[in-house]
Amino acid sequence: MANNIPFQPMGNCVVVTASTANTQGNVESITAVSPVNQYYVFNPNKDNPVFVAYGETQNITASIPNGNGAAVVAIPPYSSKVFTGPQVSATKTVYVRIISPHNNAQLYVTPGEGF
C-alpha cells in the first residue's frame, strides 16, 4: 500500500543490466523483508531512457514501445521514480528485465514503501 512517507527500503537494491542496445537484459529477481509493492528505480544513464518490465515469473519480456505500445515502464535518463508494481515479500519473488536503445544500460531497483 502506498504511504505518504519518504521512501523506506524494504529489501536489497538490485542492478539490472542490458549490455547490447535494443536487446533485453538478463532477468533479475527481487525480494523484500516484508510484503510491499512499491519500487524505487534509478536510471544512471545520462542520455537514454530505460524500459523496465516486471512480472511474477521469469518469463517476462521487455520491449521498446512502438506504435502498438509495450508492457513496460519508461524511466527517463538520469532520473529516479517510485511506482507501484507486483507485490514482493520474503516468500514471493518479483522478476525484472530491462531494454534500452543504447549499450551497457543499467537500472537500480529497490523494493519498499513511500514516495
Short mmCIF file of N, CA and C in Angstrom, two decimals:
data_model
loop_
_atom_site.label_atom_id
_atom_site.label_comp_id
_atom_site.label_asym_id
_atom_site.label_seq_id
_atom_site.Cartn_x
_atom_site.Cartn_y
_atom_site.Cartn_z
N MET A 1 0.83 -1.17 0.00
CA MET A 1 0.00 0.00 0.00
C MET A 1 0.88 1.24 0.00
N ALA A 2 0.53 2.21 -0.80
CA ALA A 2 1.30 3.44 -0.89
C ALA A 2 1.19 4.23 0.40
N ASN A 3 2.29 4.80 0.81
CA ASN A 3 2.33 5.62 2.01
C ASN A 3 2.74 7.03 1.65
N ASN A 4 2.33 7.99 2.47
CA ASN A 4 2.74 9.37 2.27
C ASN A 4 3.95 9.66 3.15
N ILE A 5 4.96 8.83 3.04
CA ILE A 5 6.19 8.97 3.78
C ILE A 5 7.34 8.94 2.78
N PRO A 6 8.51 9.45 3.16
CA PRO A 6 9.66 9.29 2.27
C PRO A 6 9.93 7.80 2.05
N PHE A 7 10.52 7.48 0.92
CA PHE A 7 10.74 6.09 0.55
C PHE A 7 11.56 5.37 1.62
N GLN A 8 11.09 4.20 2.04
CA GLN A 8 11.77 3.35 3.00
C GLN A 8 12.14 2.04 2.32
N PRO A 9 13.42 1.77 2.12
CA PRO A 9 13.82 0.49 1.51
C PRO A 9 13.38 -0.68 2.38
N MET A 10 12.89 -1.73 1.73
CA MET A 10 12.44 -2.93 2.44
C MET A 10 13.08 -4.19 1.86
N GLY A 11 14.16 -4.02 1.12
CA GLY A 11 14.88 -5.14 0.52
C GLY A 11 16.15 -4.63 -0.13
N ASN A 12 16.92 -5.55 -0.66
CA ASN A 12 18.18 -5.19 -1.28
C ASN A 12 17.99 -4.52 -2.63
N CYS A 13 18.88 -3.59 -2.94
CA CYS A 13 18.92 -2.96 -4.26
C CYS A 13 19.48 -3.97 -5.26
N VAL A 14 18.84 -4.06 -6.41
CA VAL A 14 19.26 -4.97 -7.48
C VAL A 14 19.70 -4.14 -8.67
N VAL A 15 20.81 -4.51 -9.29
CA VAL A 15 21.28 -3.85 -10.51
C VAL A 15 20.86 -4.71 -11.69
N VAL A 16 20.10 -4.11 -12.60
CA VAL A 16 19.63 -4.81 -13.79
C VAL A 16 20.38 -4.22 -14.98
N THR A 17 20.91 -5.07 -15.87
CA THR A 17 21.70 -4.57 -16.98
C THR A 17 21.21 -5.10 -18.33
N ALA A 18 21.47 -4.32 -19.35
CA ALA A 18 21.26 -4.72 -20.74
C ALA A 18 22.51 -4.29 -21.49
N SER A 19 23.38 -5.24 -21.82
CA SER A 19 24.69 -4.92 -22.38
C SER A 19 24.65 -4.38 -23.80
N THR A 20 23.71 -4.86 -24.60
CA THR A 20 23.67 -4.51 -26.01
C THR A 20 22.42 -3.68 -26.31
N ALA A 21 22.55 -2.66 -27.13
CA ALA A 21 21.42 -1.80 -27.49
C ALA A 21 20.29 -2.62 -28.11
N ASN A 22 19.07 -2.29 -27.73
CA ASN A 22 17.85 -2.90 -28.27
C ASN A 22 17.75 -4.40 -28.02
N THR A 23 18.48 -4.90 -27.03
CA THR A 23 18.45 -6.31 -26.66
C THR A 23 18.10 -6.41 -25.17
N GLN A 24 17.18 -7.31 -24.85
CA GLN A 24 16.79 -7.48 -23.45
C GLN A 24 17.96 -7.90 -22.58
N GLY A 25 17.98 -7.39 -21.37
CA GLY A 25 18.98 -7.82 -20.41
C GLY A 25 18.55 -9.10 -19.73
N ASN A 26 19.38 -9.56 -18.82
CA ASN A 26 19.05 -10.75 -18.04
C ASN A 26 17.89 -10.47 -17.10
N VAL A 27 17.16 -11.51 -16.74
CA VAL A 27 16.10 -11.40 -15.74
C VAL A 27 16.76 -11.41 -14.37
N GLU A 28 16.37 -10.45 -13.52
CA GLU A 28 16.87 -10.39 -12.15
C GLU A 28 15.71 -10.59 -11.19
N SER A 29 15.99 -11.14 -10.01
CA SER A 29 14.94 -11.38 -9.03
C SER A 29 15.03 -10.37 -7.90
N ILE A 30 13.85 -10.01 -7.37
CA ILE A 30 13.74 -9.05 -6.28
C ILE A 30 12.94 -9.72 -5.15
N THR A 31 13.42 -9.57 -3.92
CA THR A 31 12.67 -9.99 -2.73
C THR A 31 12.68 -8.84 -1.73
N ALA A 32 11.83 -8.93 -0.73
CA ALA A 32 11.74 -7.89 0.30
C ALA A 32 11.59 -8.54 1.66
N VAL A 33 11.90 -7.80 2.72
CA VAL A 33 11.82 -8.36 4.07
C VAL A 33 10.38 -8.47 4.56
N SER A 34 9.48 -7.67 4.01
CA SER A 34 8.05 -7.78 4.33
C SER A 34 7.28 -7.41 3.06
N PRO A 35 6.01 -7.76 2.98
CA PRO A 35 5.25 -7.51 1.75
C PRO A 35 5.16 -6.02 1.40
N VAL A 36 5.59 -5.68 0.20
CA VAL A 36 5.50 -4.32 -0.33
C VAL A 36 5.23 -4.42 -1.84
N ASN A 37 4.75 -3.34 -2.40
CA ASN A 37 4.55 -3.35 -3.85
C ASN A 37 4.95 -2.02 -4.49
N GLN A 38 5.90 -1.34 -3.87
CA GLN A 38 6.45 -0.14 -4.48
C GLN A 38 7.93 -0.36 -4.73
N TYR A 39 8.42 0.33 -5.77
CA TYR A 39 9.80 0.17 -6.20
C TYR A 39 10.41 1.54 -6.48
N TYR A 40 11.60 1.76 -5.92
CA TYR A 40 12.39 2.95 -6.25
C TYR A 40 13.34 2.52 -7.34
N VAL A 41 13.31 3.21 -8.47
CA VAL A 41 14.20 2.87 -9.57
C VAL A 41 15.03 4.10 -9.92
N PHE A 42 16.29 3.86 -10.25
CA PHE A 42 17.20 4.94 -10.65
C PHE A 42 17.87 4.54 -11.95
N ASN A 43 17.78 5.42 -12.94
CA ASN A 43 18.43 5.23 -14.23
C ASN A 43 19.68 6.11 -14.25
N PRO A 44 20.90 5.53 -14.12
CA PRO A 44 22.11 6.33 -14.11
C PRO A 44 22.61 6.72 -15.51
N ASN A 45 21.94 6.25 -16.54
CA ASN A 45 22.35 6.54 -17.92
C ASN A 45 22.03 7.99 -18.24
N LYS A 46 23.01 8.73 -18.73
CA LYS A 46 22.86 10.18 -18.90
C LYS A 46 22.06 10.58 -20.13
N ASP A 47 22.01 9.76 -21.16
CA ASP A 47 21.41 10.21 -22.41
C ASP A 47 20.20 9.43 -22.89
N ASN A 48 19.92 8.27 -22.33
CA ASN A 48 18.86 7.44 -22.88
C ASN A 48 17.94 6.87 -21.81
N PRO A 49 16.70 6.67 -22.18
CA PRO A 49 15.76 6.04 -21.25
C PRO A 49 16.03 4.54 -21.13
N VAL A 50 15.48 3.96 -20.09
CA VAL A 50 15.49 2.51 -19.90
C VAL A 50 14.03 2.09 -19.76
N PHE A 51 13.67 0.99 -20.38
CA PHE A 51 12.32 0.47 -20.31
C PHE A 51 12.35 -0.80 -19.47
N VAL A 52 11.53 -0.84 -18.42
CA VAL A 52 11.58 -1.94 -17.46
C VAL A 52 10.25 -2.70 -17.44
N ALA A 53 10.35 -4.01 -17.40
CA ALA A 53 9.18 -4.89 -17.29
C ALA A 53 9.28 -5.68 -15.99
N TYR A 54 8.15 -5.83 -15.29
CA TYR A 54 8.07 -6.59 -14.06
C TYR A 54 7.11 -7.75 -14.25
N GLY A 55 7.32 -8.82 -13.50
CA GLY A 55 6.39 -9.94 -13.56
C GLY A 55 6.59 -10.88 -12.40
N GLU A 56 5.65 -11.80 -12.26
CA GLU A 56 5.70 -12.76 -11.18
C GLU A 56 6.35 -14.07 -11.59
N THR A 57 6.77 -14.17 -12.86
CA THR A 57 7.53 -15.33 -13.34
C THR A 57 8.76 -14.82 -14.08
N GLN A 58 9.71 -15.71 -14.30
CA GLN A 58 10.92 -15.33 -15.01
C GLN A 58 10.68 -15.13 -16.50
N ASN A 59 9.53 -15.52 -16.98
CA ASN A 59 9.20 -15.42 -18.40
C ASN A 59 8.59 -14.05 -18.70
N ILE A 60 9.39 -13.00 -18.58
CA ILE A 60 8.92 -11.65 -18.86
C ILE A 60 9.69 -11.08 -20.05
N THR A 61 9.03 -10.19 -20.76
CA THR A 61 9.63 -9.59 -21.95
C THR A 61 9.66 -8.08 -21.80
N ALA A 62 10.80 -7.49 -22.04
CA ALA A 62 10.93 -6.03 -22.08
C ALA A 62 11.13 -5.64 -23.53
N SER A 63 10.34 -4.70 -24.00
CA SER A 63 10.49 -4.24 -25.37
C SER A 63 10.35 -2.73 -25.42
N ILE A 64 11.02 -2.12 -26.38
CA ILE A 64 10.92 -0.68 -26.57
C ILE A 64 9.59 -0.40 -27.25
N PRO A 65 8.79 0.49 -26.69
CA PRO A 65 7.46 0.74 -27.27
C PRO A 65 7.53 1.23 -28.72
N ASN A 66 6.59 0.76 -29.50
CA ASN A 66 6.44 1.23 -30.87
C ASN A 66 5.01 1.72 -31.03
N GLY A 67 4.49 1.73 -32.22
CA GLY A 67 3.13 2.21 -32.45
C GLY A 67 2.07 1.41 -31.72
N ASN A 68 2.38 0.17 -31.34
CA ASN A 68 1.43 -0.68 -30.63
C ASN A 68 1.59 -0.62 -29.12
N GLY A 69 2.61 0.05 -28.64
CA GLY A 69 2.88 0.12 -27.21
C GLY A 69 3.62 -1.10 -26.71
N ALA A 70 3.91 -1.13 -25.42
CA ALA A 70 4.62 -2.25 -24.80
C ALA A 70 4.30 -2.24 -23.31
N ALA A 71 4.35 -3.40 -22.68
CA ALA A 71 4.05 -3.54 -21.25
C ALA A 71 5.30 -3.26 -20.43
N VAL A 72 5.75 -2.02 -20.47
CA VAL A 72 6.95 -1.59 -19.75
C VAL A 72 6.70 -0.25 -19.09
N VAL A 73 7.59 0.12 -18.17
CA VAL A 73 7.59 1.45 -17.58
C VAL A 73 8.85 2.15 -18.10
N ALA A 74 8.69 3.34 -18.65
CA ALA A 74 9.82 4.11 -19.16
C ALA A 74 10.43 4.93 -18.02
N ILE A 75 11.73 4.80 -17.85
CA ILE A 75 12.46 5.56 -16.85
C ILE A 75 13.37 6.54 -17.60
N PRO A 76 13.10 7.84 -17.48
CA PRO A 76 13.89 8.83 -18.23
C PRO A 76 15.37 8.79 -17.87
N PRO A 77 16.21 9.36 -18.75
CA PRO A 77 17.65 9.39 -18.48
C PRO A 77 17.97 10.10 -17.17
N TYR A 78 18.93 9.58 -16.46
CA TYR A 78 19.47 10.14 -15.22
C TYR A 78 18.37 10.66 -14.30
N SER A 79 17.46 9.76 -13.95
CA SER A 79 16.35 10.14 -13.08
C SER A 79 15.96 8.97 -12.19
N SER A 80 15.13 9.28 -11.20
CA SER A 80 14.61 8.23 -10.33
C SER A 80 13.11 8.39 -10.22
N LYS A 81 12.43 7.28 -9.98
CA LYS A 81 10.97 7.24 -9.85
C LYS A 81 10.60 6.21 -8.80
N VAL A 82 9.46 6.40 -8.17
CA VAL A 82 8.85 5.39 -7.32
C VAL A 82 7.52 5.04 -7.96
N PHE A 83 7.28 3.75 -8.15
CA PHE A 83 5.99 3.34 -8.70
C PHE A 83 5.54 2.05 -8.08
N THR A 84 4.26 1.76 -8.26
CA THR A 84 3.65 0.56 -7.71
C THR A 84 3.67 -0.55 -8.74
N GLY A 85 4.00 -1.75 -8.29
CA GLY A 85 4.06 -2.92 -9.17
C GLY A 85 3.57 -4.15 -8.43
N PRO A 86 3.93 -5.32 -8.92
CA PRO A 86 3.51 -6.57 -8.25
C PRO A 86 4.05 -6.64 -6.83
N GLN A 87 3.28 -7.26 -5.93
CA GLN A 87 3.71 -7.39 -4.55
C GLN A 87 4.87 -8.37 -4.44
N VAL A 88 5.84 -8.00 -3.61
CA VAL A 88 7.03 -8.80 -3.35
C VAL A 88 7.17 -8.96 -1.85
N SER A 89 7.77 -10.07 -1.41
CA SER A 89 7.99 -10.30 0.02
C SER A 89 9.17 -11.26 0.18
N ALA A 90 9.36 -11.73 1.41
CA ALA A 90 10.42 -12.69 1.67
C ALA A 90 10.11 -14.04 1.03
N THR A 91 8.83 -14.31 0.79
CA THR A 91 8.43 -15.60 0.21
C THR A 91 7.86 -15.47 -1.20
N LYS A 92 7.79 -14.25 -1.72
CA LYS A 92 7.26 -14.05 -3.06
C LYS A 92 8.22 -13.17 -3.86
N THR A 93 8.77 -13.73 -4.91
CA THR A 93 9.75 -13.05 -5.74
C THR A 93 9.07 -12.34 -6.90
N VAL A 94 9.60 -11.17 -7.24
CA VAL A 94 9.21 -10.45 -8.45
C VAL A 94 10.43 -10.41 -9.34
N TYR A 95 10.19 -10.53 -10.64
CA TYR A 95 11.28 -10.55 -11.61
C TYR A 95 11.25 -9.28 -12.45
N VAL A 96 12.43 -8.82 -12.83
CA VAL A 96 12.54 -7.58 -13.59
C VAL A 96 13.53 -7.78 -14.74
N ARG A 97 13.25 -7.12 -15.85
CA ARG A 97 14.11 -7.16 -17.05
C ARG A 97 14.05 -5.79 -17.70
N ILE A 98 15.17 -5.34 -18.30
CA ILE A 98 15.18 -4.05 -18.98
C ILE A 98 15.63 -4.18 -20.43
N ILE A 99 15.35 -3.10 -21.17
CA ILE A 99 15.85 -2.94 -22.53
C ILE A 99 16.08 -1.45 -22.72
N SER A 100 17.04 -1.10 -23.56
CA SER A 100 17.35 0.30 -23.81
C SER A 100 17.88 0.47 -25.23
N PRO A 101 17.75 1.66 -25.79
CA PRO A 101 18.26 1.89 -27.14
C PRO A 101 19.77 2.12 -27.18
N HIS A 102 20.49 1.90 -26.09
CA HIS A 102 21.94 2.07 -26.09
C HIS A 102 22.64 0.92 -25.37
N ASN A 103 23.92 0.80 -25.57
CA ASN A 103 24.72 -0.26 -24.95
C ASN A 103 24.95 0.01 -23.46
N ASN A 104 25.15 -1.06 -22.72
CA ASN A 104 25.55 -1.02 -21.31
C ASN A 104 24.58 -0.25 -20.42
N ALA A 105 23.30 -0.42 -20.65
CA ALA A 105 22.28 0.23 -19.81
C ALA A 105 22.21 -0.46 -18.46
N GLN A 106 21.96 0.32 -17.44
CA GLN A 106 21.76 -0.21 -16.09
C GLN A 106 20.55 0.45 -15.47
N LEU A 107 19.96 -0.24 -14.52
CA LEU A 107 18.86 0.30 -13.74
C LEU A 107 18.99 -0.28 -12.34
N TYR A 108 18.87 0.57 -11.33
CA TYR A 108 18.92 0.14 -9.94
C TYR A 108 17.48 0.08 -9.42
N VAL A 109 17.11 -1.04 -8.80
CA VAL A 109 15.74 -1.24 -8.33
C VAL A 109 15.76 -1.66 -6.86
N THR A 110 14.97 -0.96 -6.03
CA THR A 110 14.88 -1.27 -4.61
C THR A 110 13.41 -1.37 -4.22
N PRO A 111 12.97 -2.48 -3.63
CA PRO A 111 11.58 -2.57 -3.16
C PRO A 111 11.43 -1.82 -1.84
N GLY A 112 10.23 -1.27 -1.60
CA GLY A 112 9.99 -0.57 -0.36
C GLY A 112 8.65 0.09 -0.32
N GLU A 113 8.53 1.12 0.51
CA GLU A 113 7.29 1.87 0.68
C GLU A 113 7.60 3.36 0.73
N GLY A 114 6.67 4.15 0.24
CA GLY A 114 6.81 5.60 0.32
C GLY A 114 6.90 6.23 -1.04
N PHE A 115 7.21 7.53 -1.06
CA PHE A 115 7.29 8.25 -2.32
C PHE A 115 8.65 8.84 -2.54
#
